[in-house]
Amino acid sequence: MNPQAKLISTMSLLLGTTITISSNHWAMAWTGLEINTLAILPLISKPHHPRAIEATTKYFLTQAAASTLLLFSSTTNALFTGQWDITQLTHPISCLLLTTAISIKLGLVPFHFWFPEVLQGSSLTTGLLLATVMKFPPITLILLTSPSLNHTLLFIMAISSAALGGWMGLNQTQIRKVLAFSSISHLGWMTIIIIYNPKLTLITFYLYCLMTAAIFLTLKTTKILKLSSMMTAWTKIPSLSATLMLALLSLAGLPPLTGFLPKWLIIQELTKQEMTSAATIIALLSLLGLFFYLRLAYCATITLPPNSSNYMKQWQTNKPVNTLTTTLIALTITLLPLSPMTYTIP
């Protein structure tokens, strides 16, 4: 890809995200989302492969439909109430349309079908952007409008996302699809608590981005795309493969790793809100995700294929590990022990 075109796409991505998260008017928020969508399209189609072109087309059509719904929602609200302010969404039809639009943009169940396919057709760097940066503007909008959204619909989609994200990830052999369904499952955790504690949703999203970035950068360094290729990853950079197992277990939410913190706080908050049944259901559904994370960790560090002496030559790697990757992995593993154990949700 032309360096100038890559720079323009990256800067437009940052600009669109900044416009959306800092706007107070629906027109500006919509403009930022459109800039974001148009900026990421060249990055998805960069590999010049039929699968990449297919992923670009799917992403464009899905995001265009979601943006149209969002614009229609805000226009309907302005027509009936005269308000263009993001926090003043009060009309019932507008609230329902906005809930649907943001769910499509995030990839919540039942609007999740596009996300695994788009992630599979993208490179690992673009996949990281799709799984983290591109979800920040919709998460911001859902935080600002959380009191107005359809609570019943959000709750159903949250439980469905946690269930389907774990269930569909069980039989995947492509790492990017596994991470896509992992993202859908984590979105279920964020959505179920947003009505009661929006700040906790933001904390969960930040920690999810941290853990996902660590795993994507590790996969990029070791050039792992399939489950079968994880078995020989230890021969390239043994230390990084060992920490990859801990990063995967952190994303699964096992204590005492960082990923346990958001799940612990969400279950605690749901219990405080007297939603013990919901807390129990979503905790049990997380076991589905735990299974395929354990399978990935098992393949990465414990399973060894029939090997020869040729594998041993790869121990002397000439490729240094990026400082950013090691920093993110360290935070992914150690952030929970470093966090204050007396943390209370305000």
Short mmCIF file of C-alpha atoms in Angstrom, two decimals:
data_model
loop_
_atom_site.label_atom_id
_atom_site.label_comp_id
_atom_site.label_asym_id
_atom_site.label_seq_id
_atom_site.Cartn_x
_atom_site.Cartn_y
_atom_site.Cartn_z
CA MET A 1 0.00 0.00 0.00
CA ASN A 2 1.21 3.50 -0.84
CA PRO A 3 2.69 5.12 2.31
CA GLN A 4 0.80 8.36 1.64
CA ALA A 5 -2.50 6.50 1.27
CA LYS A 6 -1.77 4.54 4.45
CA LEU A 7 -1.02 7.77 6.33
CA ILE A 8 -4.23 9.41 5.08
CA SER A 9 -6.30 6.36 6.09
CA THR A 10 -4.73 6.23 9.55
CA MET A 11 -5.16 9.96 10.17
CA SER A 12 -8.77 9.80 8.93
CA LEU A 13 -9.39 6.90 11.31
CA LEU A 14 -8.13 8.95 14.25
CA LEU A 15 -10.08 12.01 13.06
CA GLY A 16 -13.36 10.11 12.69
CA THR A 17 -13.01 8.51 16.12
CA THR A 18 -12.19 11.87 17.74
CA ILE A 19 -15.15 13.61 16.07
CA THR A 20 -17.62 10.93 17.21
CA ILE A 21 -16.46 10.63 20.82
CA SER A 22 -16.31 14.42 21.30
CA SER A 23 -19.54 15.38 19.53
CA ASN A 24 -22.77 16.43 21.18
CA HIS A 25 -24.85 16.65 17.99
CA TRP A 26 -26.16 13.67 16.06
CA ALA A 27 -25.02 15.07 12.69
CA MET A 28 -21.41 15.35 13.90
CA ALA A 29 -21.49 11.87 15.45
CA TRP A 30 -22.79 10.42 12.18
CA THR A 31 -20.10 12.30 10.22
CA GLY A 32 -17.38 10.83 12.43
CA LEU A 33 -18.74 7.31 11.97
CA GLU A 34 -18.79 7.75 8.18
CA ILE A 35 -15.20 9.04 8.13
CA ASN A 36 -14.22 6.00 10.19
CA THR A 37 -15.93 3.60 7.80
CA LEU A 38 -14.39 5.13 4.68
CA ALA A 39 -10.93 5.25 6.29
CA ILE A 40 -10.83 1.55 7.24
CA LEU A 41 -12.00 0.26 3.82
CA PRO A 42 -8.60 0.67 2.06
CA LEU A 43 -6.87 -1.04 5.00
CA ILE A 44 -9.20 -4.07 4.81
CA SER A 45 -8.77 -4.41 1.03
CA LYS A 46 -4.98 -3.90 1.20
CA PRO A 47 -3.99 -7.61 0.70
CA HIS A 48 -5.55 -7.61 -2.85
CA HIS A 49 -7.05 -11.03 -2.27
CA PRO A 50 -10.63 -12.06 -3.22
CA ARG A 51 -11.37 -12.77 0.46
CA ALA A 52 -10.17 -9.28 1.40
CA ILE A 53 -12.35 -7.67 -1.27
CA GLU A 54 -15.32 -9.72 -0.07
CA ALA A 55 -14.65 -8.63 3.52
CA THR A 56 -14.45 -4.99 2.42
CA THR A 57 -17.79 -5.22 0.60
CA LYS A 58 -19.49 -6.91 3.56
CA TYR A 59 -18.11 -4.32 5.96
CA PHE A 60 -19.18 -1.39 3.79
CA LEU A 61 -22.74 -2.65 3.25
CA THR A 62 -23.24 -3.48 6.94
CA GLN A 63 -21.85 -0.19 8.22
CA ALA A 64 -23.80 1.80 5.62
CA ALA A 65 -27.04 0.15 6.77
CA ALA A 66 -26.20 0.85 10.43
CA SER A 67 -25.33 4.50 9.70
CA THR A 68 -28.59 4.92 7.78
CA LEU A 69 -30.55 3.54 10.73
CA LEU A 70 -28.68 5.84 13.12
CA LEU A 71 -29.37 8.90 10.97
CA PHE A 72 -33.03 7.91 10.61
CA SER A 73 -33.26 7.45 14.39
CA SER A 74 -31.85 10.90 15.15
CA THR A 75 -34.00 12.54 12.46
CA THR A 76 -37.14 10.88 13.85
CA ASN A 77 -36.27 12.07 17.34
CA ALA A 78 -35.67 15.62 16.07
CA LEU A 79 -38.98 15.54 14.18
CA PHE A 80 -41.02 14.62 17.27
CA THR A 81 -39.05 16.37 20.03
CA GLY A 82 -37.04 19.09 18.27
CA GLN A 83 -33.81 17.85 19.91
CA TRP A 84 -30.60 17.00 18.06
CA ASP A 85 -28.62 16.50 21.27
CA ILE A 86 -27.23 12.98 21.70
CA THR A 87 -28.29 12.74 25.34
CA GLN A 88 -31.85 13.93 24.61
CA LEU A 89 -33.07 10.82 22.77
CA THR A 90 -36.56 10.28 24.17
CA HIS A 91 -38.87 9.08 21.38
CA PRO A 92 -39.56 5.29 21.69
CA ILE A 93 -39.17 4.53 17.97
CA SER A 94 -35.89 6.46 17.86
CA CYS A 95 -34.61 4.56 20.90
CA LEU A 96 -35.42 1.21 19.28
CA LEU A 97 -33.81 2.20 15.97
CA LEU A 98 -30.70 3.48 17.71
CA THR A 99 -30.36 0.29 19.75
CA THR A 100 -30.49 -1.70 16.50
CA ALA A 101 -28.04 0.61 14.68
CA ILE A 102 -25.41 0.50 17.42
CA SER A 103 -25.84 -3.28 17.77
CA ILE A 104 -25.10 -3.69 14.05
CA LYS A 105 -22.02 -1.48 14.32
CA LEU A 106 -20.71 -3.38 17.33
CA GLY A 107 -21.62 -6.83 16.00
CA LEU A 108 -23.98 -7.89 18.78
CA VAL A 109 -26.17 -10.97 18.27
CA PRO A 110 -28.29 -11.26 16.07
CA PHE A 111 -26.38 -8.69 13.95
CA HIS A 112 -23.02 -10.43 14.35
CA PHE A 113 -22.73 -12.39 11.08
CA TRP A 114 -20.55 -9.82 9.32
CA PHE A 115 -17.84 -9.54 11.99
CA PRO A 116 -16.14 -13.00 11.87
CA GLU A 117 -16.14 -12.95 8.06
CA VAL A 118 -14.65 -9.45 7.86
CA LEU A 119 -12.01 -10.26 10.48
CA GLN A 120 -11.08 -13.48 8.66
CA GLY A 121 -10.58 -11.56 5.40
CA SER A 122 -8.37 -8.89 6.98
CA SER A 123 -4.73 -8.87 7.99
CA LEU A 124 -3.87 -9.15 11.69
CA THR A 125 -3.09 -5.42 11.99
CA THR A 126 -6.39 -4.42 10.37
CA GLY A 127 -8.18 -7.06 12.46
CA LEU A 128 -6.78 -5.43 15.59
CA LEU A 129 -8.18 -2.07 14.46
CA LEU A 130 -11.58 -3.62 13.72
CA ALA A 131 -11.74 -5.37 17.09
CA THR A 132 -10.65 -2.38 19.19
CA VAL A 133 -10.46 1.11 17.64
CA MET A 134 -13.52 0.74 15.39
CA LYS A 135 -15.66 -0.27 18.38
CA PHE A 136 -14.76 2.81 20.41
CA PRO A 137 -17.17 5.30 18.71
CA PRO A 138 -20.24 2.98 18.97
CA ILE A 139 -19.35 2.18 22.60
CA THR A 140 -19.18 5.94 23.30
CA LEU A 141 -22.60 6.49 21.72
CA ILE A 142 -24.15 3.61 23.64
CA LEU A 143 -22.69 5.06 26.86
CA LEU A 144 -24.13 8.52 26.18
CA THR A 145 -27.57 7.18 25.29
CA SER A 146 -27.74 4.25 27.75
CA PRO A 147 -30.66 5.70 29.81
CA SER A 148 -32.75 6.03 26.63
CA LEU A 149 -32.05 2.67 24.99
CA ASN A 150 -34.41 -0.29 25.00
CA HIS A 151 -33.31 -2.12 28.16
CA THR A 152 -35.12 -5.38 27.46
CA LEU A 153 -33.67 -5.64 23.96
CA LEU A 154 -30.17 -4.84 25.27
CA PHE A 155 -30.44 -7.52 27.96
CA ILE A 156 -31.59 -10.18 25.46
CA MET A 157 -28.80 -9.27 23.02
CA ALA A 158 -26.21 -9.32 25.84
CA ILE A 159 -27.12 -12.84 26.98
CA SER A 160 -27.38 -14.03 23.35
CA SER A 161 -23.97 -12.55 22.50
CA ALA A 162 -22.30 -14.19 25.50
CA ALA A 163 -23.92 -17.53 24.60
CA LEU A 164 -23.38 -17.50 20.83
CA GLY A 165 -19.90 -15.98 21.05
CA GLY A 166 -18.79 -18.89 23.22
CA TRP A 167 -20.76 -21.55 21.36
CA MET A 168 -19.65 -20.59 17.83
CA GLY A 169 -16.01 -20.31 18.86
CA LEU A 170 -15.84 -23.96 19.89
CA ASN A 171 -15.45 -25.47 16.41
CA GLN A 172 -13.22 -22.81 14.81
CA THR A 173 -9.72 -23.58 13.57
CA GLN A 174 -8.91 -20.09 12.26
CA ILE A 175 -7.44 -17.88 15.00
CA ARG A 176 -9.01 -14.67 13.65
CA LYS A 177 -12.49 -16.21 13.75
CA VAL A 178 -11.89 -17.41 17.30
CA LEU A 179 -10.93 -13.86 18.30
CA ALA A 180 -13.99 -12.50 16.48
CA PHE A 181 -16.35 -14.71 18.48
CA SER A 182 -14.35 -13.82 21.59
CA SER A 183 -15.07 -10.16 20.83
CA ILE A 184 -18.80 -10.89 20.47
CA SER A 185 -18.79 -12.71 23.81
CA HIS A 186 -17.01 -9.82 25.56
CA LEU A 187 -19.49 -7.35 24.05
CA GLY A 188 -22.24 -9.34 25.77
CA TRP A 189 -20.54 -8.71 29.12
CA MET A 190 -20.22 -4.98 28.36
CA THR A 191 -23.83 -4.65 27.22
CA ILE A 192 -25.44 -6.42 30.18
CA ILE A 193 -23.98 -3.95 32.69
CA ILE A 194 -24.28 -0.72 30.68
CA ILE A 195 -27.77 0.06 31.99
CA TYR A 196 -26.67 -0.13 35.62
CA ASN A 197 -23.07 1.09 35.52
CA PRO A 198 -21.83 2.70 32.28
CA LYS A 199 -18.39 3.43 33.80
CA LEU A 200 -17.86 -0.28 34.37
CA THR A 201 -18.62 -0.91 30.70
CA LEU A 202 -15.87 1.53 29.77
CA ILE A 203 -13.38 -0.16 32.13
CA THR A 204 -14.28 -3.55 30.63
CA PHE A 205 -13.80 -2.19 27.11
CA TYR A 206 -10.40 -0.70 27.92
CA LEU A 207 -9.16 -3.95 29.46
CA TYR A 208 -10.58 -5.95 26.53
CA CYS A 209 -8.68 -3.69 24.09
CA LEU A 210 -5.49 -4.15 26.11
CA MET A 211 -5.71 -7.95 26.14
CA THR A 212 -6.80 -8.23 22.49
CA ALA A 213 -3.99 -5.93 21.32
CA ALA A 214 -1.44 -8.06 23.17
CA ILE A 215 -2.72 -11.26 21.52
CA PHE A 216 -2.98 -9.77 18.00
CA LEU A 217 0.55 -8.33 18.16
CA THR A 218 1.92 -11.64 19.44
CA LEU A 219 0.20 -13.51 16.60
CA LYS A 220 1.61 -11.01 14.11
CA THR A 221 5.15 -11.47 15.48
CA THR A 222 4.95 -15.27 15.36
CA LYS A 223 2.92 -15.28 12.08
CA ILE A 224 0.19 -17.56 13.46
CA LEU A 225 -3.12 -17.68 11.57
CA LYS A 226 -4.39 -21.22 12.17
CA LEU A 227 -4.75 -23.52 15.14
CA SER A 228 -2.38 -26.05 13.59
CA SER A 229 0.40 -23.47 13.17
CA MET A 230 0.31 -22.69 16.90
CA MET A 231 1.93 -26.06 17.61
CA THR A 232 5.23 -24.99 16.03
CA ALA A 233 5.13 -21.38 17.25
CA TRP A 234 7.39 -22.20 20.20
CA THR A 235 10.27 -22.85 17.81
CA LYS A 236 10.25 -19.24 16.60
CA ILE A 237 10.17 -17.26 19.85
CA PRO A 238 9.79 -19.62 22.84
CA SER A 239 9.42 -16.90 25.48
CA LEU A 240 6.69 -15.13 23.51
CA SER A 241 4.78 -18.39 23.00
CA ALA A 242 4.85 -19.04 26.74
CA THR A 243 3.45 -15.59 27.52
CA LEU A 244 0.85 -16.03 24.77
CA MET A 245 -0.67 -18.84 26.85
CA LEU A 246 -1.01 -16.50 29.84
CA ALA A 247 -2.48 -13.75 27.64
CA LEU A 248 -5.11 -16.17 26.29
CA LEU A 249 -6.01 -17.31 29.80
CA SER A 250 -6.28 -13.65 30.83
CA LEU A 251 -8.72 -13.02 27.98
CA ALA A 252 -10.66 -16.04 29.24
CA GLY A 253 -11.00 -14.34 32.62
CA LEU A 254 -9.01 -16.67 34.86
CA PRO A 255 -7.67 -15.29 38.15
CA PRO A 256 -5.16 -13.93 39.08
CA LEU A 257 -4.77 -12.46 35.57
CA THR A 258 -6.06 -9.09 34.35
CA GLY A 259 -9.10 -10.49 32.51
CA PHE A 260 -10.66 -11.65 35.77
CA LEU A 261 -11.09 -8.05 37.00
CA PRO A 262 -13.95 -6.91 34.68
CA LYS A 263 -15.87 -10.17 35.04
CA TRP A 264 -15.51 -10.05 38.81
CA LEU A 265 -16.78 -6.45 38.96
CA ILE A 266 -19.67 -7.10 36.55
CA ILE A 267 -20.90 -10.12 38.53
CA GLN A 268 -20.55 -8.07 41.73
CA GLU A 269 -22.60 -5.21 40.26
CA LEU A 270 -25.31 -7.53 38.89
CA THR A 271 -25.60 -9.12 42.33
CA LYS A 272 -25.95 -5.67 43.90
CA GLN A 273 -28.76 -4.91 41.45
CA GLU A 274 -30.53 -8.11 42.61
CA MET A 275 -29.97 -9.79 39.24
CA THR A 276 -28.46 -12.97 40.63
CA SER A 277 -29.98 -15.14 37.90
CA ALA A 278 -28.46 -12.97 35.14
CA ALA A 279 -25.06 -13.04 36.88
CA THR A 280 -25.23 -16.83 37.18
CA ILE A 281 -26.25 -17.32 33.53
CA ILE A 282 -23.53 -15.08 32.09
CA ALA A 283 -20.90 -16.60 34.39
CA LEU A 284 -21.84 -20.10 33.21
CA LEU A 285 -21.80 -18.96 29.58
CA SER A 286 -18.24 -17.72 30.01
CA LEU A 287 -17.21 -21.38 30.48
CA LEU A 288 -17.85 -21.91 26.75
CA GLY A 289 -15.27 -19.26 25.94
CA LEU A 290 -12.91 -20.69 28.55
CA PHE A 291 -12.92 -24.01 26.68
CA PHE A 292 -11.65 -22.64 23.38
CA TYR A 293 -9.14 -20.34 25.10
CA LEU A 294 -7.75 -23.37 26.92
CA ARG A 295 -7.59 -25.22 23.61
CA LEU A 296 -5.58 -22.36 22.07
CA ALA A 297 -3.29 -22.21 25.09
CA TYR A 298 -2.87 -26.01 24.98
CA CYS A 299 -1.91 -25.94 21.29
CA ALA A 300 0.44 -22.98 21.80
CA THR A 301 2.54 -24.39 24.62
CA ILE A 302 1.80 -28.02 25.51
CA THR A 303 1.08 -29.84 22.24
CA LEU A 304 4.11 -30.68 20.11
CA PRO A 305 3.91 -32.24 16.64
CA PRO A 306 6.38 -34.92 15.54
CA ASN A 307 9.51 -32.79 15.21
CA SER A 308 13.01 -33.12 13.88
CA SER A 309 16.27 -31.35 14.55
CA ASN A 310 15.31 -28.74 11.94
CA TYR A 311 12.92 -27.16 14.41
CA MET A 312 15.70 -26.51 16.88
CA LYS A 313 17.47 -24.22 14.41
CA GLN A 314 14.63 -21.72 14.69
CA TRP A 315 15.39 -21.03 18.35
CA GLN A 316 17.96 -18.46 17.26
CA THR A 317 15.49 -15.94 15.88
CA ASN A 318 16.73 -12.81 14.16
CA LYS A 319 13.47 -10.95 14.70
CA PRO A 320 13.41 -8.97 17.96
CA VAL A 321 10.17 -8.77 19.90
CA ASN A 322 8.52 -5.37 19.76
CA THR A 323 8.64 -3.38 23.01
CA LEU A 324 4.95 -2.53 22.69
CA THR A 325 4.07 -6.23 22.48
CA THR A 326 6.01 -7.13 25.61
CA THR A 327 4.54 -4.17 27.52
CA LEU A 328 0.97 -5.10 26.59
CA ILE A 329 1.54 -8.75 27.52
CA ALA A 330 2.98 -7.69 30.89
CA LEU A 331 -0.09 -5.55 31.57
CA THR A 332 -2.39 -8.35 30.38
CA ILE A 333 -0.86 -10.71 32.92
CA THR A 334 -0.16 -8.49 35.94
CA LEU A 335 -2.76 -5.71 36.02
CA LEU A 336 -5.12 -7.50 38.44
CA PRO A 337 -2.51 -8.08 41.17
CA LEU A 338 -1.41 -4.45 40.80
CA SER A 339 -4.95 -3.07 41.01
CA PRO A 340 -6.34 -2.04 44.42
CA MET A 341 -8.15 -5.05 45.88
CA THR A 342 -10.49 -2.75 47.79
CA TYR A 343 -11.91 -1.40 44.51
CA THR A 344 -15.54 -0.35 44.88
CA ILE A 345 -17.86 0.69 42.07
CA PRO A 346 -19.08 4.28 42.59
#
